[in-house]
Amino acid sequence: MGIEIDGLTVIKGGKTLLSIDHCYIPKGKNIAIIGPNGAGKSTFLHALLRLIERHSLSYRSITIDGRSLDRYYTQTLAQTFAFLPQTQTIDPYMTVEMLVEIGRFPYRGRDAEQNESIIQRALQLTEMTCFKTRKLGELSGGERQRAFFASILAQNTPYLCLDEPASFLDPKYRHTQNELICAIHQDLKMSQSTILRVTHDINDALDYADYLIALKGGKILAMGSVEAILTGELLETLFEIPFRFVQDASGRGAFLS
């Protein structure tokens, strides 16, 4: 069914950070959320996750797979949304496996054998099985990011929310991270899992997403399939600079500013 939003507003310090009249997020998509700095991209995710103070957040209705957000208790919400923020606080002495086990916290008291199976599957999907006994402080930035990714996969939720997951990564690790997200989305398609990813990289959205939400000034400027709406004209409206689309000999394209 997906997520349906009506009349969502976030106001902080007298400033409107987000104002969305209506938005429908289809289920099972790999969705990129793009826009300039201050567009409300992270705020959009935080509103869905109820990470914003209630006095700053208002909405007519938000439904997740037909169920009102107001009916979600904290534990139920954690069984529905997994969230990878831009930055994470780490305990350098914690092992990778211990971190991934934290992802099962919303299911405490459940079958131990099932929990263990899900943990090992998350490690396998992120290619972190051979690192599971390593301490976080011993890992490279890219390896640590994969460990946190494994932790949110262990939550086994229908929605994965990623706030600039490739930020602070060099081009090699950025490519690896994007390939990982795509591989995981393909693996999760049978369960209709949805990925919502904030990104500043337009070409990441072009290459790896299949659905786009474009924000500017706290409002949705456009949304739809990447093929239908990601154009130079849209990017120029969003970022207020010229863009052109180029292709190499293999036919692979990219937007250049």
PDB file of C-alpha atoms in Angstrom:
ATOM      1  CA  MET A   1       0.000   0.000   0.000  1.00  0.00           C
ATOM      2  CA  GLY A   2       2.725   2.494   0.911  1.00  0.00           C
ATOM      3  CA  ILE A   3       2.723   5.758   2.840  1.00  0.00           C
ATOM      4  CA  GLU A   4       0.125   8.494   2.364  1.00  0.00           C
ATOM      5  CA  ILE A   5       0.698  11.966   3.798  1.00  0.00           C
ATOM      6  CA  ASP A   6      -1.825  14.794   4.023  1.00  0.00           C
ATOM      7  CA  GLY A   7      -1.203  18.270   5.407  1.00  0.00           C
ATOM      8  CA  LEU A   8       2.248  17.716   6.920  1.00  0.00           C
ATOM      9  CA  THR A   9       3.895  20.798   8.426  1.00  0.00           C
ATOM     10  CA  VAL A  10       7.060  21.235  10.489  1.00  0.00           C
ATOM     11  CA  ILE A  11       7.642  24.640  12.105  1.00  0.00           C
ATOM     12  CA  LYS A  12      10.641  25.415  14.324  1.00  0.00           C
ATOM     13  CA  GLY A  13      11.505  28.790  15.797  1.00  0.00           C
ATOM     14  CA  GLY A  14       8.754  30.396  13.764  1.00  0.00           C
ATOM     15  CA  LYS A  15      10.242  29.070  10.503  1.00  0.00           C
ATOM     16  CA  THR A  16       8.383  26.599   8.291  1.00  0.00           C
ATOM     17  CA  LEU A  17      10.829  23.803   7.460  1.00  0.00           C
ATOM     18  CA  LEU A  18       8.351  21.521   5.710  1.00  0.00           C
ATOM     19  CA  SER A  19       4.912  22.055   4.189  1.00  0.00           C
ATOM     20  CA  ILE A  20       3.480  19.126   2.244  1.00  0.00           C
ATOM     21  CA  ASP A  21      -0.114  19.206   1.077  1.00  0.00           C
ATOM     22  CA  HIS A  22      -0.241  15.625  -0.197  1.00  0.00           C
ATOM     23  CA  CYS A  23       2.304  12.907  -0.881  1.00  0.00           C
ATOM     24  CA  TYR A  24       1.994   9.218  -1.714  1.00  0.00           C
ATOM     25  CA  ILE A  25       5.064   6.994  -1.345  1.00  0.00           C
ATOM     26  CA  PRO A  26       4.580   3.716  -3.238  1.00  0.00           C
ATOM     27  CA  LYS A  27       5.670   0.490  -1.619  1.00  0.00           C
ATOM     28  CA  GLY A  28       8.567  -1.597  -2.860  1.00  0.00           C
ATOM     29  CA  LYS A  29      10.521   1.244  -4.494  1.00  0.00           C
ATOM     30  CA  ASN A  30      14.128   2.402  -4.163  1.00  0.00           C
ATOM     31  CA  ILE A  31      13.380   6.087  -3.584  1.00  0.00           C
ATOM     32  CA  ALA A  32      15.840   8.983  -3.732  1.00  0.00           C
ATOM     33  CA  ILE A  33      14.982  12.250  -1.980  1.00  0.00           C
ATOM     34  CA  ILE A  34      16.870  15.137  -3.580  1.00  0.00           C
ATOM     35  CA  GLY A  35      17.029  18.904  -3.244  1.00  0.00           C
ATOM     36  CA  PRO A  36      19.333  21.764  -2.237  1.00  0.00           C
ATOM     37  CA  ASN A  37      20.588  22.364   1.295  1.00  0.00           C
ATOM     38  CA  GLY A  38      17.739  23.395   3.567  1.00  0.00           C
ATOM     39  CA  ALA A  39      15.098  21.867   1.282  1.00  0.00           C
ATOM     40  CA  GLY A  40      13.677  19.736   4.107  1.00  0.00           C
ATOM     41  CA  LYS A  41      14.998  16.344   3.010  1.00  0.00           C
ATOM     42  CA  SER A  42      16.178  15.123   6.422  1.00  0.00           C
ATOM     43  CA  THR A  43      13.210  16.822   8.097  1.00  0.00           C
ATOM     44  CA  PHE A  44      10.916  14.802   5.830  1.00  0.00           C
ATOM     45  CA  LEU A  45      12.423  11.533   7.086  1.00  0.00           C
ATOM     46  CA  HIS A  46      12.455  12.726  10.697  1.00  0.00           C
ATOM     47  CA  ALA A  47       8.748  13.587  10.493  1.00  0.00           C
ATOM     48  CA  LEU A  48       7.874  10.079   9.287  1.00  0.00           C
ATOM     49  CA  LEU A  49       9.967   8.590  12.089  1.00  0.00           C
ATOM     50  CA  ARG A  50       8.445  10.893  14.746  1.00  0.00           C
ATOM     51  CA  LEU A  51      11.895  12.242  15.597  1.00  0.00           C
ATOM     52  CA  ILE A  52      10.559  15.806  15.701  1.00  0.00           C
ATOM     53  CA  GLU A  53       9.081  17.385  18.830  1.00  0.00           C
ATOM     54  CA  ARG A  54       5.300  17.054  18.714  1.00  0.00           C
ATOM     55  CA  HIS A  55       4.750  20.801  19.180  1.00  0.00           C
ATOM     56  CA  SER A  56       6.738  21.437  15.976  1.00  0.00           C
ATOM     57  CA  LEU A  57       4.974  18.755  13.932  1.00  0.00           C
ATOM     58  CA  SER A  58       1.407  18.755  12.636  1.00  0.00           C
ATOM     59  CA  TYR A  59      -0.481  16.772  10.002  1.00  0.00           C
ATOM     60  CA  ARG A  60      -4.027  16.003   8.941  1.00  0.00           C
ATOM     61  CA  SER A  61      -3.136  12.356   8.445  1.00  0.00           C
ATOM     62  CA  ILE A  62      -0.191  10.056   7.841  1.00  0.00           C
ATOM     63  CA  THR A  63      -0.975   6.430   7.091  1.00  0.00           C
ATOM     64  CA  ILE A  64       1.539   3.620   6.714  1.00  0.00           C
ATOM     65  CA  ASP A  65       0.162   0.650   4.805  1.00  0.00           C
ATOM     66  CA  GLY A  66      -3.330   1.808   5.715  1.00  0.00           C
ATOM     67  CA  ARG A  67      -2.646   2.328   9.428  1.00  0.00           C
ATOM     68  CA  SER A  68      -2.535   5.786  11.027  1.00  0.00           C
ATOM     69  CA  LEU A  69       0.859   6.902  12.327  1.00  0.00           C
ATOM     70  CA  ASP A  70      -0.913   7.897  15.552  1.00  0.00           C
ATOM     71  CA  ARG A  71      -1.592   4.211  16.225  1.00  0.00           C
ATOM     72  CA  TYR A  72       2.087   3.277  16.171  1.00  0.00           C
ATOM     73  CA  TYR A  73       3.717   2.827  19.555  1.00  0.00           C
ATOM     74  CA  THR A  74       7.495   3.286  19.742  1.00  0.00           C
ATOM     75  CA  GLN A  75       8.208  -0.443  19.493  1.00  0.00           C
ATOM     76  CA  THR A  76       5.803  -0.901  16.579  1.00  0.00           C
ATOM     77  CA  LEU A  77       7.383   2.055  14.795  1.00  0.00           C
ATOM     78  CA  ALA A  78      10.828   0.461  15.262  1.00  0.00           C
ATOM     79  CA  GLN A  79       9.443  -2.722  13.694  1.00  0.00           C
ATOM     80  CA  THR A  80       8.242  -0.683  10.701  1.00  0.00           C
ATOM     81  CA  PHE A  81      11.069   1.809  10.044  1.00  0.00           C
ATOM     82  CA  ALA A  82      14.822   1.277  10.303  1.00  0.00           C
ATOM     83  CA  PHE A  83      16.875   4.472  10.215  1.00  0.00           C
ATOM     84  CA  LEU A  84      20.506   5.124   9.314  1.00  0.00           C
ATOM     85  CA  PRO A  85      21.345   8.755  10.237  1.00  0.00           C
ATOM     86  CA  GLN A  86      24.067  10.850   8.607  1.00  0.00           C
ATOM     87  CA  THR A  87      26.451  10.295  11.510  1.00  0.00           C
ATOM     88  CA  GLN A  88      26.594   7.611  14.181  1.00  0.00           C
ATOM     89  CA  THR A  89      28.089   7.573  17.648  1.00  0.00           C
ATOM     90  CA  ILE A  90      30.171   4.456  18.122  1.00  0.00           C
ATOM     91  CA  ASP A  91      31.680   2.474  20.941  1.00  0.00           C
ATOM     92  CA  PRO A  92      35.078   1.584  19.435  1.00  0.00           C
ATOM     93  CA  TYR A  93      35.253  -1.573  21.569  1.00  0.00           C
ATOM     94  CA  MET A  94      31.902  -2.957  20.409  1.00  0.00           C
ATOM     95  CA  THR A  95      32.158  -5.796  17.906  1.00  0.00           C
ATOM     96  CA  VAL A  96      30.325  -5.776  14.591  1.00  0.00           C
ATOM     97  CA  GLU A  97      28.127  -8.674  15.695  1.00  0.00           C
ATOM     98  CA  MET A  98      27.166  -6.863  18.911  1.00  0.00           C
ATOM     99  CA  LEU A  99      26.156  -3.819  16.863  1.00  0.00           C
ATOM    100  CA  VAL A 100      24.019  -5.914  14.532  1.00  0.00           C
ATOM    101  CA  GLU A 101      22.367  -7.607  17.514  1.00  0.00           C
ATOM    102  CA  ILE A 102      21.135  -4.159  18.617  1.00  0.00           C
ATOM    103  CA  GLY A 103      19.021  -4.138  15.460  1.00  0.00           C
ATOM    104  CA  ARG A 104      16.950  -6.949  16.990  1.00  0.00           C
ATOM    105  CA  PHE A 105      16.112  -4.895  20.108  1.00  0.00           C
ATOM    106  CA  PRO A 106      12.540  -4.099  18.932  1.00  0.00           C
ATOM    107  CA  TYR A 107      11.921  -7.860  18.921  1.00  0.00           C
ATOM    108  CA  ARG A 108      13.319  -8.626  22.375  1.00  0.00           C
ATOM    109  CA  GLY A 109      11.739 -11.721  23.832  1.00  0.00           C
ATOM    110  CA  ARG A 110      11.235 -13.308  20.401  1.00  0.00           C
ATOM    111  CA  ASP A 111      12.580 -16.693  19.363  1.00  0.00           C
ATOM    112  CA  ALA A 112      16.365 -16.671  19.881  1.00  0.00           C
ATOM    113  CA  GLU A 113      17.019 -19.000  16.950  1.00  0.00           C
ATOM    114  CA  GLN A 114      15.037 -16.769  14.590  1.00  0.00           C
ATOM    115  CA  ASN A 115      16.885 -13.688  15.851  1.00  0.00           C
ATOM    116  CA  GLU A 116      20.239 -15.352  15.244  1.00  0.00           C
ATOM    117  CA  SER A 117      19.223 -16.371  11.726  1.00  0.00           C
ATOM    118  CA  ILE A 118      18.221 -12.783  10.872  1.00  0.00           C
ATOM    119  CA  ILE A 119      21.464 -11.394  12.329  1.00  0.00           C
ATOM    120  CA  GLN A 120      23.584 -13.771  10.268  1.00  0.00           C
ATOM    121  CA  ARG A 121      21.555 -12.970   7.153  1.00  0.00           C
ATOM    122  CA  ALA A 122      22.152  -9.228   7.668  1.00  0.00           C
ATOM    123  CA  LEU A 123      25.891  -9.855   8.027  1.00  0.00           C
ATOM    124  CA  GLN A 124      25.853 -11.961   4.873  1.00  0.00           C
ATOM    125  CA  LEU A 125      23.940  -9.390   2.799  1.00  0.00           C
ATOM    126  CA  THR A 126      26.407  -6.643   3.735  1.00  0.00           C
ATOM    127  CA  GLU A 127      29.430  -8.948   3.305  1.00  0.00           C
ATOM    128  CA  MET A 128      30.379  -8.404   6.951  1.00  0.00           C
ATOM    129  CA  THR A 129      30.354 -12.008   8.175  1.00  0.00           C
ATOM    130  CA  CYS A 130      34.152 -12.193   8.213  1.00  0.00           C
ATOM    131  CA  PHE A 131      34.252  -8.936  10.228  1.00  0.00           C
ATOM    132  CA  LYS A 132      31.732  -9.925  12.897  1.00  0.00           C
ATOM    133  CA  THR A 133      34.298 -10.387  15.676  1.00  0.00           C
ATOM    134  CA  ARG A 134      36.162  -7.176  14.773  1.00  0.00           C
ATOM    135  CA  LYS A 135      35.769  -4.077  16.943  1.00  0.00           C
ATOM    136  CA  LEU A 136      34.211  -0.988  15.348  1.00  0.00           C
ATOM    137  CA  GLY A 137      37.296   1.052  16.204  1.00  0.00           C
ATOM    138  CA  GLU A 138      39.391  -1.272  14.024  1.00  0.00           C
ATOM    139  CA  LEU A 139      37.309  -0.767  10.880  1.00  0.00           C
ATOM    140  CA  SER A 140      37.722   1.651   7.990  1.00  0.00           C
ATOM    141  CA  GLY A 141      34.998   4.233   7.360  1.00  0.00           C
ATOM    142  CA  GLY A 142      33.427   2.146   4.600  1.00  0.00           C
ATOM    143  CA  GLU A 143      33.510  -1.048   6.670  1.00  0.00           C
ATOM    144  CA  ARG A 144      31.955   0.729   9.640  1.00  0.00           C
ATOM    145  CA  GLN A 145      29.187   2.089   7.423  1.00  0.00           C
ATOM    146  CA  ARG A 146      28.441  -1.453   6.234  1.00  0.00           C
ATOM    147  CA  ALA A 147      28.294  -2.614   9.858  1.00  0.00           C
ATOM    148  CA  PHE A 148      25.648   0.006  10.657  1.00  0.00           C
ATOM    149  CA  PHE A 149      23.820  -0.995   7.503  1.00  0.00           C
ATOM    150  CA  ALA A 150      23.780  -4.588   8.734  1.00  0.00           C
ATOM    151  CA  SER A 151      22.344  -3.386  12.036  1.00  0.00           C
ATOM    152  CA  ILE A 152      19.354  -1.701  10.405  1.00  0.00           C
ATOM    153  CA  LEU A 153      18.820  -4.707   8.131  1.00  0.00           C
ATOM    154  CA  ALA A 154      18.584  -6.854  11.253  1.00  0.00           C
ATOM    155  CA  GLN A 155      15.541  -4.803  12.262  1.00  0.00           C
ATOM    156  CA  ASN A 156      13.819  -6.597   9.392  1.00  0.00           C
ATOM    157  CA  THR A 157      11.481  -3.685   8.667  1.00  0.00           C
ATOM    158  CA  PRO A 158       9.375  -2.939   5.567  1.00  0.00           C
ATOM    159  CA  TYR A 159      10.885   0.571   5.335  1.00  0.00           C
ATOM    160  CA  LEU A 160      14.585   1.495   5.346  1.00  0.00           C
ATOM    161  CA  CYS A 161      15.311   5.211   5.807  1.00  0.00           C
ATOM    162  CA  LEU A 162      18.842   6.317   4.917  1.00  0.00           C
ATOM    163  CA  ASP A 163      19.993   9.890   5.491  1.00  0.00           C
ATOM    164  CA  GLU A 164      22.888  10.468   3.081  1.00  0.00           C
ATOM    165  CA  PRO A 165      24.366   6.983   3.564  1.00  0.00           C
ATOM    166  CA  ALA A 166      27.285   7.693   1.222  1.00  0.00           C
ATOM    167  CA  SER A 167      28.320  10.988   2.818  1.00  0.00           C
ATOM    168  CA  PHE A 168      31.947  11.186   3.994  1.00  0.00           C
ATOM    169  CA  LEU A 169      32.861   8.252   1.717  1.00  0.00           C
ATOM    170  CA  ASP A 170      35.438   8.448  -1.057  1.00  0.00           C
ATOM    171  CA  PRO A 171      34.336   7.577  -4.634  1.00  0.00           C
ATOM    172  CA  LYS A 172      35.279   3.900  -4.280  1.00  0.00           C
ATOM    173  CA  TYR A 173      33.339   3.399  -1.046  1.00  0.00           C
ATOM    174  CA  ARG A 174      30.462   5.527  -2.376  1.00  0.00           C
ATOM    175  CA  HIS A 175      30.165   3.209  -5.378  1.00  0.00           C
ATOM    176  CA  THR A 176      30.357   0.148  -3.126  1.00  0.00           C
ATOM    177  CA  GLN A 177      27.673   1.577  -0.841  1.00  0.00           C
ATOM    178  CA  ASN A 178      25.346   2.340  -3.742  1.00  0.00           C
ATOM    179  CA  GLU A 179      25.823  -1.122  -5.206  1.00  0.00           C
ATOM    180  CA  LEU A 180      25.085  -2.579  -1.771  1.00  0.00           C
ATOM    181  CA  ILE A 181      21.849  -0.588  -1.447  1.00  0.00           C
ATOM    182  CA  CYS A 182      20.717  -1.786  -4.888  1.00  0.00           C
ATOM    183  CA  ALA A 183      21.610  -5.391  -4.126  1.00  0.00           C
ATOM    184  CA  ILE A 184      19.729  -5.256  -0.840  1.00  0.00           C
ATOM    185  CA  HIS A 185      16.706  -3.677  -2.508  1.00  0.00           C
ATOM    186  CA  GLN A 186      16.652  -6.464  -5.080  1.00  0.00           C
ATOM    187  CA  ASP A 187      16.930  -9.051  -2.306  1.00  0.00           C
ATOM    188  CA  LEU A 188      14.089  -7.429  -0.350  1.00  0.00           C
ATOM    189  CA  LYS A 189      11.750  -6.930  -3.304  1.00  0.00           C
ATOM    190  CA  MET A 190       9.918 -10.179  -2.590  1.00  0.00           C
ATOM    191  CA  SER A 191       8.828  -8.723   0.747  1.00  0.00           C
ATOM    192  CA  GLN A 192       7.943  -5.367  -0.874  1.00  0.00           C
ATOM    193  CA  SER A 193      10.437  -3.488   1.295  1.00  0.00           C
ATOM    194  CA  THR A 194      10.890   0.202   0.501  1.00  0.00           C
ATOM    195  CA  ILE A 195      14.101   2.240   0.650  1.00  0.00           C
ATOM    196  CA  LEU A 196      13.877   5.995   1.289  1.00  0.00           C
ATOM    197  CA  ARG A 197      17.270   7.596   0.761  1.00  0.00           C
ATOM    198  CA  VAL A 198      18.311  11.234   1.093  1.00  0.00           C
ATOM    199  CA  THR A 199      21.138  12.051  -1.303  1.00  0.00           C
ATOM    200  CA  HIS A 200      22.953  15.155  -2.545  1.00  0.00           C
ATOM    201  CA  ASP A 201      24.388  13.271  -5.507  1.00  0.00           C
ATOM    202  CA  ILE A 202      22.085  13.643  -8.509  1.00  0.00           C
ATOM    203  CA  ASN A 203      23.854  10.923 -10.463  1.00  0.00           C
ATOM    204  CA  ASP A 204      23.465   8.486  -7.577  1.00  0.00           C
ATOM    205  CA  ALA A 205      19.723   9.045  -7.925  1.00  0.00           C
ATOM    206  CA  LEU A 206      19.954   8.622 -11.702  1.00  0.00           C
ATOM    207  CA  ASP A 207      21.969   5.402 -11.518  1.00  0.00           C
ATOM    208  CA  TYR A 208      20.530   3.650  -8.490  1.00  0.00           C
ATOM    209  CA  ALA A 209      16.994   4.844  -7.678  1.00  0.00           C
ATOM    210  CA  ASP A 210      13.755   4.028  -9.482  1.00  0.00           C
ATOM    211  CA  TYR A 211      11.572   6.720  -7.861  1.00  0.00           C
ATOM    212  CA  LEU A 212      12.283  10.333  -6.983  1.00  0.00           C
ATOM    213  CA  ILE A 213      11.003  12.946  -4.541  1.00  0.00           C
ATOM    214  CA  ALA A 214      12.343  16.451  -5.274  1.00  0.00           C
ATOM    215  CA  LEU A 215      12.109  19.014  -2.461  1.00  0.00           C
ATOM    216  CA  LYS A 216      12.774  22.738  -2.431  1.00  0.00           C
ATOM    217  CA  GLY A 217      11.926  25.244   0.274  1.00  0.00           C
ATOM    218  CA  GLY A 218      10.176  22.574   2.312  1.00  0.00           C
ATOM    219  CA  LYS A 219       7.753  21.731  -0.504  1.00  0.00           C
ATOM    220  CA  ILE A 220       7.589  18.865  -2.971  1.00  0.00           C
ATOM    221  CA  LEU A 221       8.481  20.216  -6.393  1.00  0.00           C
ATOM    222  CA  ALA A 222       8.093  16.912  -8.242  1.00  0.00           C
ATOM    223  CA  MET A 223       7.759  13.197  -7.611  1.00  0.00           C
ATOM    224  CA  GLY A 224       7.543  10.148  -9.824  1.00  0.00           C
ATOM    225  CA  SER A 225       9.717   7.634 -11.625  1.00  0.00           C
ATOM    226  CA  VAL A 226      13.323   8.701 -12.221  1.00  0.00           C
ATOM    227  CA  GLU A 227      12.919   8.221 -15.971  1.00  0.00           C
ATOM    228  CA  ALA A 228       9.873  10.479 -16.080  1.00  0.00           C
ATOM    229  CA  ILE A 229      10.909  13.449 -13.959  1.00  0.00           C
ATOM    230  CA  LEU A 230      14.706  13.631 -13.557  1.00  0.00           C
ATOM    231  CA  THR A 231      15.557  16.217 -16.208  1.00  0.00           C
ATOM    232  CA  GLY A 232      17.948  19.108 -16.589  1.00  0.00           C
ATOM    233  CA  GLU A 233      14.998  21.480 -16.305  1.00  0.00           C
ATOM    234  CA  LEU A 234      13.987  20.040 -12.923  1.00  0.00           C
ATOM    235  CA  LEU A 235      17.567  20.234 -11.637  1.00  0.00           C
ATOM    236  CA  GLU A 236      17.941  23.841 -12.779  1.00  0.00           C
ATOM    237  CA  THR A 237      14.738  24.731 -10.917  1.00  0.00           C
ATOM    238  CA  LEU A 238      15.940  22.928  -7.793  1.00  0.00           C
ATOM    239  CA  PHE A 239      19.515  24.203  -7.677  1.00  0.00           C
ATOM    240  CA  GLU A 240      19.270  27.413  -9.737  1.00  0.00           C
ATOM    241  CA  ILE A 241      22.289  26.596 -11.909  1.00  0.00           C
ATOM    242  CA  PRO A 242      22.467  25.120 -15.443  1.00  0.00           C
ATOM    243  CA  PHE A 243      22.696  21.350 -15.901  1.00  0.00           C
ATOM    244  CA  ARG A 244      23.405  19.310 -18.998  1.00  0.00           C
ATOM    245  CA  PHE A 245      23.072  15.596 -19.635  1.00  0.00           C
ATOM    246  CA  VAL A 246      26.018  13.775 -21.228  1.00  0.00           C
ATOM    247  CA  GLN A 247      26.549  10.172 -22.288  1.00  0.00           C
ATOM    248  CA  ASP A 248      29.691   8.130 -22.824  1.00  0.00           C
ATOM    249  CA  ALA A 249      30.300   5.618 -25.619  1.00  0.00           C
ATOM    250  CA  SER A 250      28.589   2.854 -23.650  1.00  0.00           C
ATOM    251  CA  GLY A 251      25.424   4.935 -23.356  1.00  0.00           C
ATOM    252  CA  ARG A 252      25.773   5.601 -19.649  1.00  0.00           C
ATOM    253  CA  GLY A 253      24.591   9.102 -18.813  1.00  0.00           C
ATOM    254  CA  ALA A 254      25.275  11.709 -16.152  1.00  0.00           C
ATOM    255  CA  PHE A 255      24.175  15.224 -15.283  1.00  0.00           C
ATOM    256  CA  LEU A 256      26.894  17.880 -15.181  1.00  0.00           C
ATOM    257  CA  SER A 257      26.511  21.351 -13.733  1.00  0.00           C
TER     258      SER A 257
END
